[in-house]
XYZ file of C-alpha atoms in Angstrom:
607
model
C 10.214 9.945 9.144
C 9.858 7.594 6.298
C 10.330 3.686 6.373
C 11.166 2.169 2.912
C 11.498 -1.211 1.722
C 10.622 -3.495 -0.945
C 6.550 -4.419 -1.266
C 7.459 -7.634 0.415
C 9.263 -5.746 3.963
C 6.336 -4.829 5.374
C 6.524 -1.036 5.437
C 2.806 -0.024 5.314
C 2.326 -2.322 8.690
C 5.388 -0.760 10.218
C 4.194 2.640 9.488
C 0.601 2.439 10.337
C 1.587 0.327 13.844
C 4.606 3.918 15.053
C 1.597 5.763 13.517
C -0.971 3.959 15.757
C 1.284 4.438 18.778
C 2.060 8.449 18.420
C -1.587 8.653 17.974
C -2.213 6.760 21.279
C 0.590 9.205 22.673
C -1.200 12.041 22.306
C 0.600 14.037 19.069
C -0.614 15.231 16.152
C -0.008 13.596 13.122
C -0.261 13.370 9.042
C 1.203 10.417 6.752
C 1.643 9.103 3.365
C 1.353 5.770 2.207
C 3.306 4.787 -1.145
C 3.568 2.042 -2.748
C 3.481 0.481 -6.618
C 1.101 -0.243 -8.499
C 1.841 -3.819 -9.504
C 1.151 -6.604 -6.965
C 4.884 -7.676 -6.742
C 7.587 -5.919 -8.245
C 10.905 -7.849 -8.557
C 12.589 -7.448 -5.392
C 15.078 -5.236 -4.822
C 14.181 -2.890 -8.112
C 13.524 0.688 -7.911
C 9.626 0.330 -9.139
C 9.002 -2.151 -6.089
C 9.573 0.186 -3.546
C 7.072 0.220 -0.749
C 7.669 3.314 1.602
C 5.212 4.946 4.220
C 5.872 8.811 5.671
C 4.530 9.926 8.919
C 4.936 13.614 10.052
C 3.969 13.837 13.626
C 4.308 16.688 16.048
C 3.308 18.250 19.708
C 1.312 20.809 18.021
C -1.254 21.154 15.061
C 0.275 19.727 11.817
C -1.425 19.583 8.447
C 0.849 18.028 6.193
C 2.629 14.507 6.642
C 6.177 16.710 5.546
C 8.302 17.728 3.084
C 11.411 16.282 3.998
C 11.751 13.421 6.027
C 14.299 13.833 9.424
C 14.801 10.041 9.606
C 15.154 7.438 6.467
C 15.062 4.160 7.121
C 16.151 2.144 4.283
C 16.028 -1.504 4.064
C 17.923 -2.130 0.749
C 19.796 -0.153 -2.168
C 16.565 0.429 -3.996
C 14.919 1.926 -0.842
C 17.816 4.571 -0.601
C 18.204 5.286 -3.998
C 14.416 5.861 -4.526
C 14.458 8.294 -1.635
C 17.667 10.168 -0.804
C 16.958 12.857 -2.578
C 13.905 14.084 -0.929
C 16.336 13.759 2.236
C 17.642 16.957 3.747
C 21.435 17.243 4.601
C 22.066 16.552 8.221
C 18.733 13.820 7.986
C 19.140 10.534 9.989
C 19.637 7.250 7.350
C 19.438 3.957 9.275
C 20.349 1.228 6.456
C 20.145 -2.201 6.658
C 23.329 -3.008 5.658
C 22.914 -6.534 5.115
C 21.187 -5.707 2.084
C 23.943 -4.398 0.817
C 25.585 -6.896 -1.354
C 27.178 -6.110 -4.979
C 24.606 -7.684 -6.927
C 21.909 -5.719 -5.346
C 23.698 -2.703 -5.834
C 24.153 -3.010 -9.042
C 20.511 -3.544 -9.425
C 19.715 -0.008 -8.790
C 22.888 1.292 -10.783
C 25.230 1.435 -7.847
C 28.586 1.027 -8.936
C 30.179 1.503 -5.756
C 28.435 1.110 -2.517
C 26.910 4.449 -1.674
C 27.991 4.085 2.364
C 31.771 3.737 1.236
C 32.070 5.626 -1.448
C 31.569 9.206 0.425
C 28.111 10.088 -1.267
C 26.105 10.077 2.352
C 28.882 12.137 4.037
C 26.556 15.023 4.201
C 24.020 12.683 6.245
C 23.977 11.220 9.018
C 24.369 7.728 8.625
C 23.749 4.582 10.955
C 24.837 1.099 9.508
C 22.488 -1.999 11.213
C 23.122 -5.267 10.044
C 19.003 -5.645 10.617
C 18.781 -9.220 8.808
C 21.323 -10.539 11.387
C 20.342 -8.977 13.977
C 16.791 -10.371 13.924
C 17.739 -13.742 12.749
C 19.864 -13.582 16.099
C 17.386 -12.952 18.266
C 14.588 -15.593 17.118
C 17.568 -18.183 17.259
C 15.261 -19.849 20.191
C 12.350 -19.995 18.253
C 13.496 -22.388 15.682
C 12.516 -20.770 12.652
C 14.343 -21.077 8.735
C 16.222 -18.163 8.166
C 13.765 -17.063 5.564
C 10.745 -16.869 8.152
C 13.223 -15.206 10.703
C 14.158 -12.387 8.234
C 10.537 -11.605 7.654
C 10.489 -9.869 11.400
C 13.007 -7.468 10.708
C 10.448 -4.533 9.707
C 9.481 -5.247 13.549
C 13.455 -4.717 14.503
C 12.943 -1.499 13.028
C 9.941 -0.497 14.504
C 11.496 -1.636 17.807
C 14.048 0.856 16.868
C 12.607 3.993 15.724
C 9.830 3.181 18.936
C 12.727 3.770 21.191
C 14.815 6.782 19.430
C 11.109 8.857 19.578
C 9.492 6.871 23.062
C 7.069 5.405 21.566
C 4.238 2.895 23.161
C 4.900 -0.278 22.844
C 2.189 -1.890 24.930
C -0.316 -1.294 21.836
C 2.293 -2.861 19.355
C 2.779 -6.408 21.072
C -1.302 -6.624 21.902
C -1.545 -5.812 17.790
C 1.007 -8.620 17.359
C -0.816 -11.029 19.401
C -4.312 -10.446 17.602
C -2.936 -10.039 14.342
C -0.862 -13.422 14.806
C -3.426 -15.252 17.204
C -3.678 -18.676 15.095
C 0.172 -18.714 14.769
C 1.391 -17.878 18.705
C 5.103 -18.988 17.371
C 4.809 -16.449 15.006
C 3.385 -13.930 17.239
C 6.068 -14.504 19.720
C 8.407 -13.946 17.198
C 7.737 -10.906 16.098
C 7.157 -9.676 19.403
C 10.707 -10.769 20.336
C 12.118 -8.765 17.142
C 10.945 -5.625 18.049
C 11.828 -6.229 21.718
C 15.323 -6.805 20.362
C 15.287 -3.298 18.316
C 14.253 -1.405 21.163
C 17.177 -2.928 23.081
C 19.850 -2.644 20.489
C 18.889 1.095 20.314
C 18.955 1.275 24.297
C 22.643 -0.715 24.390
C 24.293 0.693 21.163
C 27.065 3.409 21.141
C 25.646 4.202 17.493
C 22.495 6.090 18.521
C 23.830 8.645 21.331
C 20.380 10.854 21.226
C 16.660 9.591 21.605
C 13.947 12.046 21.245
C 11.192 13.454 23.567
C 7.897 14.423 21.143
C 5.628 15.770 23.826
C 1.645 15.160 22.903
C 0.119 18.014 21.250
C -2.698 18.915 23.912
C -2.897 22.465 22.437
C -3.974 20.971 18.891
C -6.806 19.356 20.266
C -10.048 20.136 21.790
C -11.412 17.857 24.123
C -12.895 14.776 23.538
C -12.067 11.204 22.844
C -10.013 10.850 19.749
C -8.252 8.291 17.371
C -5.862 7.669 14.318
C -8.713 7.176 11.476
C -7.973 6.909 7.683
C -9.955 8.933 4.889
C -10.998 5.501 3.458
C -12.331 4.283 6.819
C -13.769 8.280 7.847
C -15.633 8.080 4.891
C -17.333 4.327 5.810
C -18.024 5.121 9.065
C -19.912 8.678 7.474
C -21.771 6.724 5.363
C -23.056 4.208 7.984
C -23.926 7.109 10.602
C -25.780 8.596 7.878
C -27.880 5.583 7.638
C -28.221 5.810 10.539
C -29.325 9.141 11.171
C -31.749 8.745 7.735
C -33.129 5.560 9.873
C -32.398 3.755 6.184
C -30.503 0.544 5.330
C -27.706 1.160 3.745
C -26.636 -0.658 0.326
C -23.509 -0.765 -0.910
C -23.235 -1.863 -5.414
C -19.666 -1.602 -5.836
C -16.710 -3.488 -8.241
C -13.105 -3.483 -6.673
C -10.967 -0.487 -7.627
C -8.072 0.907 -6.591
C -7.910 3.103 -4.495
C -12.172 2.400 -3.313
C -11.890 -0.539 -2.272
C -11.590 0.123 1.628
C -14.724 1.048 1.791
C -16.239 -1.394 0.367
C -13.747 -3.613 2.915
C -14.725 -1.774 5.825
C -18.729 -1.679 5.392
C -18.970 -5.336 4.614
C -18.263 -5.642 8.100
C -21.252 -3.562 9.292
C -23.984 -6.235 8.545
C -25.258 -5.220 12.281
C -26.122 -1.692 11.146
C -28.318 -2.766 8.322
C -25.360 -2.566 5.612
C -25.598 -4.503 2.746
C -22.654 -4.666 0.683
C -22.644 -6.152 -3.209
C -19.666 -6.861 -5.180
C -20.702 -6.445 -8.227
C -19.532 -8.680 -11.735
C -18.408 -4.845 -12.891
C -18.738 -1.212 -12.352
C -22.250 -0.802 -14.512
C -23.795 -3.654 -12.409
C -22.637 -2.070 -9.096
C -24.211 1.295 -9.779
C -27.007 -0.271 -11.447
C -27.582 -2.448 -8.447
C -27.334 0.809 -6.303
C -29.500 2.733 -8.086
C -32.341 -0.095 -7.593
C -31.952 -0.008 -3.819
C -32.256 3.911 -4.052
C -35.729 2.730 -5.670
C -36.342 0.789 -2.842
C -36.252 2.864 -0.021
C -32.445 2.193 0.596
C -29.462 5.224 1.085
C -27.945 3.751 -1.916
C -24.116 3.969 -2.202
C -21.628 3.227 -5.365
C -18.138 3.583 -5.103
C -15.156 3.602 -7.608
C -12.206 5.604 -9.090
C -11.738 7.842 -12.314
C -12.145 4.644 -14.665
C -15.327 3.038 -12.778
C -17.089 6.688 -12.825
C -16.523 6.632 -16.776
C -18.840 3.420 -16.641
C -21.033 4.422 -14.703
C -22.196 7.686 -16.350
C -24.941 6.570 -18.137
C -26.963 5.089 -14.671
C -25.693 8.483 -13.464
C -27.426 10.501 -15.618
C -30.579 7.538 -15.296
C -30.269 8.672 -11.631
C -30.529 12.304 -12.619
C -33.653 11.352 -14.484
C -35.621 9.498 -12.082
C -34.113 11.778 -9.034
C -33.266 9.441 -7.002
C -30.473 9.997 -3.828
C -27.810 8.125 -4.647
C -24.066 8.587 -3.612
C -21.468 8.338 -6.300
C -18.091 7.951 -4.163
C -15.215 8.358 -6.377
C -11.658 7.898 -4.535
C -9.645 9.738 -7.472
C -6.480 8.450 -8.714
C -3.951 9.530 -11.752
C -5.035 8.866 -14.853
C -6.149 8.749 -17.979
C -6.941 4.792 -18.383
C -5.403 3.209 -15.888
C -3.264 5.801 -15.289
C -1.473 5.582 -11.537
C -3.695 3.477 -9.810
C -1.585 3.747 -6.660
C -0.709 7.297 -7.023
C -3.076 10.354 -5.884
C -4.593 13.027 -8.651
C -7.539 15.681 -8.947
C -7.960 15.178 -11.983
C -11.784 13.919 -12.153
C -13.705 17.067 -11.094
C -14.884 17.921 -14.763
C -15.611 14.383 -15.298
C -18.106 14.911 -11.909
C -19.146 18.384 -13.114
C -20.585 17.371 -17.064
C -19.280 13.422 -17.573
C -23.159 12.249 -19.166
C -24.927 13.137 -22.020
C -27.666 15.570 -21.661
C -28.076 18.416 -19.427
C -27.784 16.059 -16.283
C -26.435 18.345 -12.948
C -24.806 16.745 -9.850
C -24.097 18.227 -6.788
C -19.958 17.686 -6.496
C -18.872 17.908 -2.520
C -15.313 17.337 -1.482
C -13.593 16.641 1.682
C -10.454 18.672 2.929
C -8.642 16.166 5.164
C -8.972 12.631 6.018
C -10.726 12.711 9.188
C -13.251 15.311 6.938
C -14.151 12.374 4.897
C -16.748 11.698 7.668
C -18.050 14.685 7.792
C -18.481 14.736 3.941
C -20.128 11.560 3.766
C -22.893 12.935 6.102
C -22.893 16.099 3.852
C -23.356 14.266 0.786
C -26.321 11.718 2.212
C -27.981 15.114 2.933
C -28.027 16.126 -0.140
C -28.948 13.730 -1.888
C -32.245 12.641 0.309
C -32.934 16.379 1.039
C -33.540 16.959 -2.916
C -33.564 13.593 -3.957
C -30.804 13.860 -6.439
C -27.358 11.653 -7.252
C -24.107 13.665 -5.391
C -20.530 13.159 -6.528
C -18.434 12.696 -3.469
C -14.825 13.501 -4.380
C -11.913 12.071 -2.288
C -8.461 11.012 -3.378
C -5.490 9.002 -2.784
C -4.010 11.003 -0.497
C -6.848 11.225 1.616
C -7.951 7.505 1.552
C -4.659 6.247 2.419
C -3.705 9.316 4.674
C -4.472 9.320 8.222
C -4.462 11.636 10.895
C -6.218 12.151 14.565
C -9.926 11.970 14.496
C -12.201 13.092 17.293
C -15.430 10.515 17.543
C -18.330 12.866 17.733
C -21.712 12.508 20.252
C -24.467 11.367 18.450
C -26.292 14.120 19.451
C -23.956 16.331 17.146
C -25.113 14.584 14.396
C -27.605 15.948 12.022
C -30.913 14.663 11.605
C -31.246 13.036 7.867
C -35.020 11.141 8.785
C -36.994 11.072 5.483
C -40.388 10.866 4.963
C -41.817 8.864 2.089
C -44.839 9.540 0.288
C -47.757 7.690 1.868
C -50.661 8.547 -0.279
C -52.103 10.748 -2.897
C -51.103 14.009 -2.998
C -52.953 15.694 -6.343
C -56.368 16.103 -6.938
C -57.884 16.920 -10.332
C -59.968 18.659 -12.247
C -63.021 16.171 -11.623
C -61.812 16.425 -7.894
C -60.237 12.805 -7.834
C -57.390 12.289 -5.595
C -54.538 11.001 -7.808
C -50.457 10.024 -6.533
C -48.255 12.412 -8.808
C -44.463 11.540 -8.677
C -42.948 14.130 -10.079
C -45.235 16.811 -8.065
C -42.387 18.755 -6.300
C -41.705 20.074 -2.728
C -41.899 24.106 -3.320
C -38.658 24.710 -1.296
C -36.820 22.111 -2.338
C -38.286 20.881 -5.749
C -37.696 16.982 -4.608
C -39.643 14.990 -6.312
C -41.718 12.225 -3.621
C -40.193 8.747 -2.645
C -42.488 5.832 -2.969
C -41.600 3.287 -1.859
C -42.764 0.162 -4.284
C -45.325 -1.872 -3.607
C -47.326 0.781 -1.761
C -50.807 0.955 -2.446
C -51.556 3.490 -5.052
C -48.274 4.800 -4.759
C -47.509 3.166 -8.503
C -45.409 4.984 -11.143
C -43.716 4.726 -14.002
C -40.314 4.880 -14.000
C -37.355 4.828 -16.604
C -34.968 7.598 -18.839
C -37.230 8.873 -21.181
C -38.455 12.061 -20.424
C -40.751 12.352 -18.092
C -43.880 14.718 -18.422
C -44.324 17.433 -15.343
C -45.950 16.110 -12.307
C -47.690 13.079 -13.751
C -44.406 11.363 -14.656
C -45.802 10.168 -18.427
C -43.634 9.318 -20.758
C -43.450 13.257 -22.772
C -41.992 13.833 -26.271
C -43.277 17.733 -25.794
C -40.657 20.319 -26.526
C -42.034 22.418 -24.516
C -42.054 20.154 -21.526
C -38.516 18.835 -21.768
C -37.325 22.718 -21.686
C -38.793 22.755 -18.106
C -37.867 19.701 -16.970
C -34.269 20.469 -17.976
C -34.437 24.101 -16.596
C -36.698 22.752 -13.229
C -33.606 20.184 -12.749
C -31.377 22.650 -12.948
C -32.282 24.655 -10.583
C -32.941 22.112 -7.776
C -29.264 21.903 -8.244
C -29.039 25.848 -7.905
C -30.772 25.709 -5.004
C -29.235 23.577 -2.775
C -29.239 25.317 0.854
C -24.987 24.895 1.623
C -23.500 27.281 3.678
C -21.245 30.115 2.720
C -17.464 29.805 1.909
C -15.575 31.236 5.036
C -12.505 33.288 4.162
C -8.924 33.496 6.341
C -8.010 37.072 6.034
C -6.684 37.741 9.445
C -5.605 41.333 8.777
C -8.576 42.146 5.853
C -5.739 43.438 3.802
C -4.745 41.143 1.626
C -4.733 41.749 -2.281
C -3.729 37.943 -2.987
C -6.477 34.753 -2.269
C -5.472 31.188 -2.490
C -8.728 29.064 -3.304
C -8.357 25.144 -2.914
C -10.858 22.258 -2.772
C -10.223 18.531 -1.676
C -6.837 17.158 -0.637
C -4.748 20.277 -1.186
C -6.434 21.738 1.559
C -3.410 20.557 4.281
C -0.202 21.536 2.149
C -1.793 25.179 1.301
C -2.809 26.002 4.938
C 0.711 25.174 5.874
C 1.878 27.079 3.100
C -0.008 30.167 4.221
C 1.044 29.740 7.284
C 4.800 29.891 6.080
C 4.234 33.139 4.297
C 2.711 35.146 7.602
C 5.406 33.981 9.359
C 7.561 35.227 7.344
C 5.302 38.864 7.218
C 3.208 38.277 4.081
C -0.518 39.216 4.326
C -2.189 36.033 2.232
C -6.219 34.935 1.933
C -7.173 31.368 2.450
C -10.506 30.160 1.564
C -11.443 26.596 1.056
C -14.396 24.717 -1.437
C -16.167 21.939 -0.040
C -18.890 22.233 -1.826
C -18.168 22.861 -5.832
C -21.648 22.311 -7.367
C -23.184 24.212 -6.302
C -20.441 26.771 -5.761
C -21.918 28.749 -2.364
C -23.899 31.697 -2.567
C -20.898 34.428 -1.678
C -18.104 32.614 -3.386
C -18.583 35.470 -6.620
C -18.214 38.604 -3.730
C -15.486 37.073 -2.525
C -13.654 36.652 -4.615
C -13.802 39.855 -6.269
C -12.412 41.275 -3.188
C -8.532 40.282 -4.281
C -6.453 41.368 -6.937
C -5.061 37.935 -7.505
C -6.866 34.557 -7.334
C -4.304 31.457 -7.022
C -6.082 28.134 -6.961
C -3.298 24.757 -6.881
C -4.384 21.677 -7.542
C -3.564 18.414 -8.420
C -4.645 18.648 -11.958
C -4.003 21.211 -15.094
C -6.523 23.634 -13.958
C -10.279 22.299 -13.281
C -11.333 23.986 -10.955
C -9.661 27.123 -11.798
C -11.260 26.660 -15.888
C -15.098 26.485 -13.580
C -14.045 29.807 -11.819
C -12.600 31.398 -14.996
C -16.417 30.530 -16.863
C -18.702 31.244 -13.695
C -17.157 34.773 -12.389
C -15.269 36.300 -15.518
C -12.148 36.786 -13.424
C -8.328 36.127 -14.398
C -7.655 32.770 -11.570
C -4.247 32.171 -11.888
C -3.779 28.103 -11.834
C -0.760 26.272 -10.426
C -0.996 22.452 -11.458
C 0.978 19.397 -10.240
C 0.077 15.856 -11.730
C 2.726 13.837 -10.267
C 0.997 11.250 -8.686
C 1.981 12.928 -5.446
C 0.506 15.694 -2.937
C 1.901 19.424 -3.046
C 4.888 20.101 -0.347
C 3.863 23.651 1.425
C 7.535 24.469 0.113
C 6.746 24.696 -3.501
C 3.426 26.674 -2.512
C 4.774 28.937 -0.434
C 7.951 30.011 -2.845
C 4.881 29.896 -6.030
C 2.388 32.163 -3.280
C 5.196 34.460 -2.890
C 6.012 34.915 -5.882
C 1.989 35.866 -6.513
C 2.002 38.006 -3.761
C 5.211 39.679 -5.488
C 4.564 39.526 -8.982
């Protein structure tokens, strides 16, 4: 289903509260936030529409839909901008009170659209929902204007009793949310009282629906409804955690990062420090100095902010130093789509500094993955003492979907040990503290901390010389400190890429990495159904690629690899194994529907 409105309507919080209720009930679930860019469109315009989708099911689900079943629609602009990803036969509930000629002809309307015979292939409910809800908080003496603000929670009322919903969680919510105002709380609990009424008393809605929770989907444990924005906090703390390190935060606001740095300024009781920097330089420049001091340092941003911060990046690469570079990407170039979800930053990640300066890229699949990621990337990064790109999106931040809360005893153990005294001893036998003298498994570099005893260094980007650290002009010496960075890169212990070949006889693979993980599972899944043999495999980590990826896939004839780009990933196969990917881009601002991969697989598997 899919609730629509102008910015002002209140669709995100009447989405994420039906969403916060089916998760409480037990189904599985996927959505997808949208909404503008700017901070207030004009009301009742097509580029102010707000609209959240939630797909939710009693078994395993992966994508938040293609077409929504149920629309509801709380204006002309709300219906225009979204009947035609409608089915025929779909549910439309429209508030018809919104309805009037000038609005209409707002969104080029010439005739109203539920007279005129254009929904007759839908099926269409007409609620007066203004009225309605000014109605109902008649008692509470409120303007009309504060009344009419309750009518997302009409809806919600609604929709909670066509699908038997929860409601106990909603009106507790309410009462929080609204605790300084209880008029206002009241209020809106009455509203979506009165919508779950009107739906139980009307002759309009004949059919309310049973979803039964998706036990099946899940294994067992305790679970609940997490975003990839908040996944991806909570990873980041527990890695701290696990690392036994305060964590610091240097971070500027950016859409669509700034979440996390919402979320973890709460966290002050697990040693988090959060900094809002004056701009994106000083917040990874501020991060970089707590990585310095003993801190798991953190920086987060989007496409723009990681353009920025490349130069401290590639500092970071020269002083190896952990540090976590978090970008949530977002359409671009410039500016771009802030709002709108995009791939499009992997080559930036891959080679965006000067120099020869290689980062580790890892990149979660699903929301709820973002956790797991997180911890993945802080082991990276304080295993080899290195900078990681961790690569999220849109669609993931904003996306949500059932999350089961792990034991802490699943997590891994991150504890580092810093360097305590000398570890070198010279030619005349003196015992000297070398900072660049490297672990022979890893090649990490030491961590002193400053201010310990003997433990001084120099530190800075000009080259360093081998093991001592000096400042080194020598040719010779920058060709293996390039090479020796390198291949701590190369080396990185990650496991190996698991492939879904059920039958072993497929000729055609689908790679993926990030976000377009959900929509090409379900796509695959649409093509076996149907009697197609299809490979699945899935990157999570993309530098470095794992240690089969080449074997595998020269096992298939064909290599398809979607994404959300014009071909980055598929250009860093092409180079790396010499074989023909075939690349199918979107860069809409929007995820893939498993639709449009399934009919572009099949026609792979075909061609």
């Amino acid at each position: 289903m899919r609730f629509a409105g102008d910015s002002g309507d209140g669709m995100q919080l009447t989405g994420d509260r039906f969403t916060s209720e089916t998760a409480s009930f037990g189904n599985d679930l996927s959505t997808l936030p949208n909404f503008p860019a700017e901070i207030r469109a004009p009301a009742g315009t097509l580029p102010g529409v707000s609209s959240f989708q939630l797909h939710f099911a009693d078994h395993d689900i992966l994508t938040p839909g293609d077409a929504p079943n149920v629309l509801v629609a709380m204006n002309p602009a709300a219906l225009k901008a979204n009947i035609a990803d409608l089915p025929r036969g779909a549910e439309i509930i429209v508030n018809t009170d919104e309805f009037t000629k000038r609005a209409m002809q707002k969104v080029g309307y010439a005739a109203s659209p539920l007279e005129d015979g254009s929904l007759d292939g839908y099926s269409v409910h007409p609620v007066p929902l203004t009225t309605l809800t000014v109605e109902a908080l008649k008692e509470f003496g409120l303007s009309r204007k504060e009344a009419e603000r309750s009518k997302n929670m009409f809806a919600l009322g609604l929709l909670s009793w066509m699908y038997n919903r929860p409601t106990e969680g909603t009106e507790k919510f309410l009462r929080v949310k609204f605790g300084r105002k209880p008029d206002i709380a009241a209020a809106n609990i009455a509203a979506f009282r009165a919508g779950w009424n009107f739906g139980e008393t009307t002759e309009d809605f004949a059919v309310s629906y049973e979803v039964a929770p998706a036990a099946a989907a899940f294994e067992p444990g305790v679970y609940r409804n997490i975003s990839g924005g908040l996944a991806l906090a909570y990873g980041l703390v527990a890695a701290a955690r696990q690392a036994d390190l305060p964590l610091f935060l240097g971070s500027y606001p950016i859409t669509p990062a700034s979440d996390i740095l919402h979320e973890l300024s709460r966290h002050k009781n697990f040693g988090v420090r959060t900094f809002q920097a004056e701009d994106e330089i000083a917040g990874i420049g501020a991060a970089l100095g707590a990585a310095f001091g003993g801190s798991l340092a953190v920086t987060t941003t989007s496409g723009p902010g990681v353009a920025l911060k490349s130069e401290t990046v590639g500092l970071a690469v020269s002083l190896e130093l952990p540090l976590l570079i978090v970008d949530i990407q977002r359409g671009g170039p410039s500016t771009g789509l802030p709002t709108k979800t995009e791939q499009a930053d992997l080559l930036q990640a891959m080679y965006g500094r000067n120099g020869e300066a290689p980062v580790p890229v890892v990149a979660p699949r699903t929301p709820a993955d973002c956790f797991g990621a997180a911890m993945e990337a802080a082991r990276i990064a304080l295993t080899y003492r290195t900078p990681v790109f961790l690569l999220s999106d849109g669609y993931l931040a904003n996306g949500s979907e059932p999350w089961r809360v792990p034991d802490v005893t699943e997590l891994p153990d991150l504890q580092v040990h810093f360097a305590k005294g000398p570890n070198h001893v010279t030619d005349d036998g003196t015992e000297v503290f070398w900072p660049y003298k490297r672990d022979p498994q890893t090649l990490a570099r030491p961590w002193a901390l400053p201010g310990t005893p003997g433990l001084e260094h120099r530190i800075g980007g000009i080259e360093k010389e081998n093991g001592t650290g000096n400042i080194s002009y020598s040719p010779a010496n920058h060709d293996l400190m390039v090479r020796t960075r390198q291949a701590k890169i190369d080396g990185i212990t990650i496991p190996d890429i698991d492939v879904d070949d059920p039958t072993g006889h497929a000729r055609t693979l689908v790679l993926g990495w990030g976000s377009t993980y959900g929509p090409i599972t379900a796509a695959v899944r649409r093509l076996r159904t149907a009697g197609d043999t299809i490979a699945q495999a899935h990157l999570r980590h993309i530098n470095p690629f794992p240690k089969n990826l080449g074997d595998v896939l020269k096992r298939y004839d064909k290599v398809v690899i979607p994404e959300m780009n014009l071909g980055q990933l598929a250009t860093l196969i092409r180079a790396k194994y010499l074989i023909d990917a075939h690349s199918y881009n979107q860069v809409n601002g929007m995820p893939f529907k498993a639709e449009q991969l399934a009919t572009a697989l099949k026609e792979a598997i075909d061609g």
